Tab-separated table of C-alpha atoms (C1' of nucleotides) in Angstrom:
chain	number	residue	atom	x	y	z
A	1	MET	CA	6.842	7.344	0.622
A	2	PRO	CA	10.021	5.682	1.316
A	3	GLU	CA	9.734	2.885	3.809
A	4	LEU	CA	12.408	1.341	5.946
A	5	PRO	CA	14.307	-0.359	3.092
A	6	GLU	CA	14.441	2.833	1.044
A	7	VAL	CA	15.502	5.009	3.942
A	8	GLU	CA	18.046	2.466	5.157
A	9	SER	CA	19.481	2.069	1.663
A	10	LEU	CA	19.641	5.811	1.201
A	11	VAL	CA	21.429	6.368	4.488
A	12	ARG	CA	23.964	3.635	3.736
A	13	LEU	CA	24.488	5.044	0.261
A	14	LEU	CA	25.002	8.649	1.298
A	15	ARG	CA	26.769	8.213	4.621
A	16	PRO	CA	30.335	7.765	3.311
A	17	HIS	CA	29.905	10.800	1.047
A	18	LEU	CA	28.290	13.137	3.578
A	19	VAL	CA	30.228	12.418	6.745
A	20	ASN	CA	32.979	14.995	7.299
A	21	GLN	CA	31.534	17.412	4.772
A	22	ILE	CA	31.245	21.012	5.913
A	23	ILE	CA	27.844	22.608	5.360
A	24	ALA	CA	28.644	25.854	3.577
A	25	ALA	CA	25.438	27.252	2.097
A	26	TYR	CA	21.855	26.435	1.371
A	27	GLU	CA	19.014	27.479	-0.882
A	28	MET	CA	15.301	26.871	-0.627
A	29	PRO	CA	13.807	27.368	-4.087
A	30	LYS	CA	10.450	26.214	-2.706
A	31	PRO	CA	8.980	25.910	0.771
A	32	LEU	CA	10.003	22.974	2.920
A	33	HIS	CA	8.411	22.502	6.314
A	34	GLY	CA	11.099	23.413	8.809
A	35	GLY	CA	13.700	23.848	6.084
A	36	TYR	CA	14.744	27.321	7.216
A	37	GLN	CA	16.296	25.761	10.313
A	38	ILE	CA	19.173	24.524	8.210
A	39	ALA	CA	20.574	28.051	8.531
A	40	ASP	CA	21.726	27.126	12.011
A	41	LEU	CA	23.983	24.406	10.588
A	42	MET	CA	26.121	26.652	8.408
A	43	GLY	CA	29.802	25.955	8.950
A	44	GLN	CA	29.081	22.710	10.778
A	45	ARG	CA	30.742	19.407	9.986
A	46	ILE	CA	28.544	16.373	9.388
A	47	THR	CA	29.416	13.654	11.866
A	48	GLY	CA	26.845	11.026	11.043
A	49	LEU	CA	23.861	9.950	9.018
A	50	GLU	CA	21.418	7.560	10.635
A	51	ARG	CA	17.979	6.101	10.190
A	52	CYS	CA	15.384	5.895	12.953
A	53	ALA	CA	12.089	4.364	11.794
A	54	LYS	CA	11.559	6.351	8.574
A	55	LEU	CA	13.421	9.379	9.885
A	56	ILE	CA	16.872	10.438	8.748
A	57	PHE	CA	19.225	12.032	11.273
A	58	LEU	CA	21.861	14.285	9.746
A	59	ARG	CA	24.186	14.860	12.652
A	60	THR	CA	26.674	17.565	13.461
A	61	PRO	CA	28.619	17.882	16.715
A	62	GLY	CA	25.950	19.989	18.362
A	63	ALA	CA	22.710	19.310	16.540
A	64	ALA	CA	20.829	16.936	14.320
A	65	ALA	CA	18.616	17.690	11.364
A	66	VAL	CA	15.701	15.279	11.531
A	67	LEU	CA	14.295	14.710	8.072
A	68	HIS	CA	11.173	12.834	7.059
A	69	LEU	CA	10.723	12.270	3.329
A	70	MET	CA	7.055	11.338	3.768
A	71	LEU	CA	5.394	10.109	0.552
A	72	ASN	CA	7.317	11.816	-2.208
A	73	GLY	CA	10.635	12.985	-0.841
A	74	GLN	CA	13.940	12.253	-2.535
A	75	LEU	CA	17.554	13.002	-1.712
A	76	ILE	CA	20.143	13.336	-4.454
A	77	TYR	CA	23.846	13.835	-3.819
A	78	ILE	CA	26.128	15.212	-6.506
A	79	SER	CA	29.891	15.311	-6.059
A	80	ALA	CA	31.962	18.409	-6.713
A	81	ASP	CA	33.073	17.163	-10.118
A	82	GLY	CA	29.522	16.130	-10.957
A	83	ARG	CA	30.570	12.582	-11.747
A	84	THR	CA	29.055	10.943	-8.715
A	85	ARG	CA	25.300	11.099	-8.494
A	86	LEU	CA	23.518	9.170	-5.769
A	87	ALA	CA	19.752	9.183	-5.377
A	88	GLY	CA	17.178	7.603	-3.137
A	89	GLY	CA	13.657	8.001	-1.830
A	90	HIS	CA	10.559	8.170	-3.950
A	91	PRO	CA	11.103	6.876	-7.465
A	92	GLY	CA	9.913	9.402	-10.001
A	93	PRO	CA	10.890	11.477	-12.989
A	94	ASP	CA	12.413	14.208	-10.831
A	95	MET	CA	14.941	11.744	-9.466
A	96	ILE	CA	16.753	11.645	-12.774
A	97	ALA	CA	16.032	15.198	-13.840
A	98	GLU	CA	18.527	18.018	-14.202
A	99	LEU	CA	18.939	19.640	-10.802
A	100	PRO	CA	17.586	21.791	-9.409
A	101	CYS	CA	14.208	20.882	-10.904
A	102	SER	CA	10.620	21.971	-10.341
A	103	THR	CA	10.269	19.857	-7.192
A	104	THR	CA	13.564	20.863	-5.566
A	105	ARG	CA	12.897	22.419	-2.152
A	106	LEU	CA	16.294	22.456	-0.514
A	107	ILE	CA	19.856	22.546	-1.764
A	108	ILE	CA	22.681	22.095	0.714
A	109	ARG	CA	26.086	23.099	-0.595
A	110	PHE	CA	29.206	21.751	1.013
A	111	ALA	CA	32.610	23.387	1.273
A	112	SER	CA	33.989	20.694	-1.029
A	113	GLY	CA	31.722	21.857	-3.849
A	114	SER	CA	29.450	18.833	-3.650
A	115	ARG	CA	25.772	19.318	-2.849
A	116	LEU	CA	22.654	17.611	-1.620
A	117	TYR	CA	19.210	18.169	-3.145
A	118	LEU	CA	15.882	17.467	-1.525
A	119	ASN	CA	13.044	17.025	-3.987
A	120	ASP	CA	9.423	16.678	-2.969
A	121	SER	CA	6.548	17.265	-5.350
A	122	ARG	CA	3.902	17.492	-2.627
A	123	ASN	CA	5.475	19.466	0.184
A	124	PHE	CA	4.809	16.743	2.716
A	125	ALA	CA	8.430	16.242	3.690
A	126	HIS	CA	9.609	18.076	6.768
A	127	MET	CA	12.707	18.793	8.745
A	128	GLU	CA	13.398	19.840	12.279
A	129	LEU	CA	16.574	20.756	14.038
A	130	ILE	CA	17.168	19.386	17.496
A	131	PRO	CA	20.110	19.448	19.900
A	132	ALA	CA	22.264	16.355	19.432
A	133	ASP	CA	21.711	15.248	22.990
A	134	SER	CA	17.932	15.290	22.645
A	135	ILE	CA	17.748	12.423	20.169
A	136	PRO	CA	16.810	10.011	22.963
A	137	ASP	CA	13.978	12.367	23.898
A	138	LEU	CA	12.757	12.362	20.317
A	139	ARG	CA	12.675	8.567	20.279
A	140	LYS	CA	10.756	8.602	23.511
A	141	ARG	CA	8.283	11.161	22.208
A	142	LYS	CA	7.636	9.111	19.090
A	143	ARG	CA	7.241	5.954	21.165
A	144	TYR	CA	8.888	3.857	18.480
A	145	GLY	CA	9.022	0.147	19.126
A	146	PRO	CA	12.221	-1.824	18.515
A	147	ASP	CA	13.608	-1.462	15.012
A	148	PRO	CA	12.489	-4.371	12.815
A	149	LEU	CA	16.106	-4.880	11.732
A	150	SER	CA	17.286	-5.279	15.311
A	151	PRO	CA	17.391	-8.534	17.296
A	152	ASP	CA	14.860	-7.008	19.703
A	153	PHE	CA	12.107	-7.321	17.130
A	154	THR	CA	11.122	-10.827	18.197
A	155	ALA	CA	7.951	-12.894	18.094
A	156	ASP	CA	7.607	-12.400	21.838
A	157	TYR	CA	7.795	-8.652	21.417
A	158	LEU	CA	5.319	-8.592	18.551
A	159	GLN	CA	2.918	-10.819	20.427
A	160	ILE	CA	2.749	-8.337	23.294
A	161	ALA	CA	2.610	-5.291	21.047
A	162	LEU	CA	-0.253	-6.780	19.036
A	163	SER	CA	-2.205	-7.826	22.078
A	164	ARG	CA	-2.234	-4.167	23.089
A	165	ARG	CA	-3.912	-3.391	19.758
A	166	SER	CA	-6.873	-5.667	20.252
A	167	ARG	CA	-9.439	-3.665	18.338
A	168	THR	CA	-7.565	-3.093	15.145
A	169	THR	CA	-6.628	-5.093	12.088
A	170	ILE	CA	-3.188	-6.603	11.692
A	171	LYS	CA	-2.573	-4.372	8.692
A	172	GLU	CA	-3.206	-1.233	10.720
A	173	ALA	CA	-1.131	-2.552	13.588
A	174	LEU	CA	1.835	-3.081	11.272
A	175	LEU	CA	1.544	0.490	10.019
A	176	ASP	CA	1.613	1.764	13.601
A	177	GLN	CA	5.164	3.032	14.108
A	178	THR	CA	4.988	2.304	17.818
A	179	VAL	CA	4.525	-1.350	16.885
A	180	ALA	CA	6.745	-1.726	13.830
A	181	PRO	CA	8.755	1.456	13.199
A	182	GLY	CA	9.733	1.830	9.567
A	183	ILE	CA	7.153	-0.557	8.172
A	184	GLY	CA	5.022	1.083	5.512
A	185	ASN	CA	2.192	0.158	3.211
A	186	ILE	CA	4.209	-2.032	0.859
A	187	CYS	CA	6.159	-3.884	3.556
A	188	ALA	CA	2.951	-4.535	5.454
A	189	ASP	CA	1.199	-6.098	2.463
A	190	GLU	CA	4.234	-8.115	1.429
A	191	SER	CA	4.963	-9.387	4.936
A	192	LEU	CA	1.361	-10.473	5.460
A	193	PHE	CA	1.415	-12.346	2.162
A	194	LEU	CA	4.612	-14.175	3.085
A	195	ALA	CA	3.072	-15.063	6.434
A	196	GLY	CA	-0.218	-16.177	4.870
A	197	ILE	CA	-2.246	-13.808	7.040
A	198	HIS	CA	-5.279	-11.864	5.839
A	199	PRO	CA	-4.730	-8.110	6.344
A	200	ALA	CA	-8.192	-7.645	7.886
A	201	ARG	CA	-7.596	-10.177	10.637
A	202	SER	CA	-7.859	-8.802	14.152
A	203	SER	CA	-4.336	-8.163	15.384
A	204	ALA	CA	-4.960	-9.763	18.762
A	205	ASP	CA	-6.307	-12.973	17.233
A	206	LEU	CA	-3.063	-14.184	15.679
A	207	ASP	CA	-1.684	-17.348	17.209
A	208	ASP	CA	1.965	-18.040	18.013
A	209	VAL	CA	2.620	-19.815	14.745
A	210	GLU	CA	1.205	-16.928	12.734
A	211	ILE	CA	3.176	-14.349	14.673
A	212	GLY	CA	6.305	-16.380	14.102
A	213	ARG	CA	5.611	-16.444	10.377
A	214	LEU	CA	4.895	-12.723	10.425
A	215	VAL	CA	8.202	-11.870	12.079
A	216	LYS	CA	9.910	-14.005	9.454
A	217	GLY	CA	7.858	-12.384	6.680
A	218	ILE	CA	8.819	-8.906	7.846
A	219	ALA	CA	12.495	-9.845	8.048
A	220	ASP	CA	12.442	-11.382	4.580
A	221	THR	CA	10.595	-8.417	3.070
A	222	LEU	CA	12.996	-5.897	4.581
A	223	GLU	CA	16.057	-7.901	3.658
A	224	ALA	CA	14.920	-8.257	0.065
A	225	GLY	CA	14.158	-4.547	-0.111
A	226	ILE	CA	17.531	-3.513	1.258
A	227	ARG	CA	19.357	-6.013	-0.951
A	228	ARG	CA	17.640	-4.365	-3.886
A	229	GLY	CA	18.785	-0.981	-2.629
A	230	GLY	CA	15.240	0.109	-1.866
A	231	SER	CA	12.055	-1.430	-3.172
A	232	ALA	CA	11.582	-0.911	-6.881
A	233	ASN	CA	14.091	1.863	-6.664
A	234	GLU	CA	15.203	0.980	-10.148
A	235	ALA	CA	11.955	2.412	-11.508
A	236	ARG	CA	12.423	6.134	-11.784
A	237	GLY	CA	10.359	6.998	-14.802
A	238	SER	CA	6.645	7.504	-15.222
A	239	VAL	CA	3.986	6.238	-12.850
A	240	LYS	CA	3.239	3.502	-15.344
A	241	GLU	CA	6.842	2.335	-15.530
A	242	THR	CA	7.130	2.394	-11.774
A	243	ARG	CA	4.010	0.309	-11.445
A	244	ARG	CA	5.298	-2.231	-13.924
A	245	ALA	CA	8.567	-2.525	-12.041
A	246	GLN	CA	6.702	-2.890	-8.760
A	247	GLN	CA	4.705	-5.744	-10.216
A	248	GLN	CA	7.951	-7.507	-11.084
A	249	VAL	CA	9.411	-7.095	-7.629
A	250	PHE	CA	6.500	-7.467	-5.228
A	251	LYS	CA	4.291	-10.483	-4.555
A	252	VAL	CA	1.009	-8.644	-3.968
A	253	TYR	CA	1.549	-4.881	-3.792
A	254	ALA	CA	0.423	-3.121	-6.992
A	255	ARG	CA	-0.611	-6.505	-8.412
A	256	LYS	CA	-4.416	-6.165	-8.198
A	257	GLY	CA	-6.031	-8.554	-10.690
A	258	LEU	CA	-2.773	-10.318	-11.490
A	259	SER	CA	-2.267	-13.959	-10.569
A	260	CYS	CA	-0.967	-14.913	-7.149
A	261	LEU	CA	2.553	-16.213	-7.653
A	262	ARG	CA	1.828	-19.103	-5.311
A	263	CYS	CA	-1.680	-20.268	-6.269
A	264	GLY	CA	-2.758	-18.317	-9.342
A	265	THR	CA	-5.795	-16.691	-7.736
A	266	PRO	CA	-6.245	-13.042	-8.754
A	267	ILE	CA	-4.808	-10.619	-6.201
A	268	GLU	CA	-7.434	-8.418	-4.595
A	269	ARG	CA	-7.279	-4.834	-3.396
A	270	ILE	CA	-9.290	-3.495	-0.469
A	271	VAL	CA	-8.972	-0.414	1.706
A	272	ILE	CA	-7.933	-0.788	5.336
A	273	GLY	CA	-7.268	2.215	7.503
A	274	GLY	CA	-7.546	4.370	4.406
A	275	ARG	CA	-4.660	2.590	2.705
A	276	GLY	CA	-4.777	0.435	-0.402
A	277	THR	CA	-4.250	-3.143	0.715
A	278	HIS	CA	-3.303	-6.044	-1.540
A	279	TYR	CA	-3.615	-9.736	-0.738
A	280	CYS	CA	-4.362	-13.178	-2.111
A	281	PRO	CA	-7.838	-14.263	-0.987
A	282	LYS	CA	-6.812	-17.907	-1.078
A	283	CYS	CA	-3.339	-17.833	0.488
A	284	GLN	CA	-4.379	-15.294	3.144
A	285	ARG	CA	-7.537	-16.452	4.879
A	286	ARG	CA	-9.814	-14.113	6.754
A	287	THR	CA	-10.543	-16.496	9.582
A	288	ALA	CA	-8.224	-17.751	12.308
A	289	PRO	CA	-6.721	-21.192	11.655
A	290	ASN	CA	-8.863	-23.000	14.258
B	1	DT	C1'	-11.028	4.370	16.612
B	2	DG	C1'	-12.461	6.579	12.318
B	3	DC	C1'	-12.361	10.619	9.619
B	4	DC	C1'	-10.254	14.547	7.764
B	5	DC	C1'	-6.506	17.201	6.414
B	6	DC	C1'	-1.987	18.322	4.614
B	7	DC	C1'	-0.310	18.828	-1.174
B	8	DT	C1'	0.631	17.749	-6.153
B	9	DG	C1'	0.470	15.040	-10.313
B	10	DC	C1'	-0.965	11.481	-13.011
B	11	DA	C1'	-4.086	8.078	-15.132
B	12	DG	C1'	-8.610	6.267	-16.110
C	1	DC	C1'	-13.938	14.880	-13.580
C	2	DT	C1'	-12.702	11.233	-9.903
C	3	DG	C1'	-9.581	8.269	-7.806
C	4	DC	C1'	-5.169	7.186	-6.378
C	5	DA	C1'	-0.280	7.707	-4.459
C	6	DG	C1'	5.346	3.479	-0.314
C	7	DG	C1'	2.982	9.029	5.550
C	8	DG	C1'	1.393	10.979	9.540
C	9	DG	C1'	-0.905	14.316	12.579
C	10	DG	C1'	-5.094	16.376	14.577
C	11	DC	C1'	-9.692	16.033	15.587
C	12	DA	C1'	-14.207	14.532	17.887
DNA sequence: TGCCCCCTGCAG
DNA sequence: CTGCAGGGGGCA
C-alpha cells in the first residue's frame, strides 16, 4: 500500500536507528514470502537503509534484503528500552497494537535488544535476499525509470516515456513503475488533479504544457506527502477513521461525492486499469485542450 | 493490453 | 452477501 512518500518517510525515520545494528535473531510467527532468507543475515551489521521505487533495501556488507510492503505492510521499530516506537507503512489498527500481533509475520531482533516487526494482514508483502553488488542488476531487471524525487524526472523525460505508452491512459502510465517508479494510486490521482488532467486521457495526447503541469503536480504531491511523514499516516485506527483523515488531506482521493475544493463540483470515482480513480469532472477535462 | 490471481478484513 | 482496499505478476 505504501507509496513513495510512505516508503521514503519510513526509510528516513528508521535509518538512524537501524544502521549499525547487529541482526541477532528472527522469528516468523506467520508466513512471509521470502522471509526465511533472513536467516542468512544473522550476525550481520546493517550498513544502510534505502528506498528504490517502493522497495526498501536493508543493506549489510555482503547482501541486501529487498522488502516490498505491497498493500498492507507495516514496519515498526521498538528500542531496547521500549520507549522509542517508530512505525510506518499501511495505516491500520495493527500499527498501534501490542506487538507481536495477529498480523505480525517477521520479527528481527538486534544484539542491542531493539527489534523490528513486519506486519501484513494479507500476506502480499515479500522479501528477497540478494548479493550487495547485484543491486544494479535488480534495478535493471525492474526497468525503473528515474526516481520522481530526482532531478532526472523532468518534463522532457516524461514526454518521451509517455509517448512510448501511446495506447494507455495517463492514469495507467503513471502507475507503471518503469515510467514513474514509486507513484501509486493516491499520488496518481492527486497529481492529475493538480495538473488539471483527466485520468482517462490518452497518455500520448498530453501537450507540453500539460506535461509540465503534471511534473509539477507529481513533485508537489510527493513533497506534501513526505512533509506529512507519509500520506494520512496519522490515521491508524479503523477503516472509517482512516478514510476521514484521507478526506482531510487529499484533494480527490477517497473524496467521491464530496465537493471539489477548487470548483465545488462533486468528485467522481471511476475504475481505470482495475484501480479506483478519483477526479473532478470539471477541473479535469476528458478532451485535449485544443 | 486486459483479465485474473495472490490474500484478508471491513463496511454497506 | 458483494464490493472494496495506497501493489504487482502472470497469463493469453
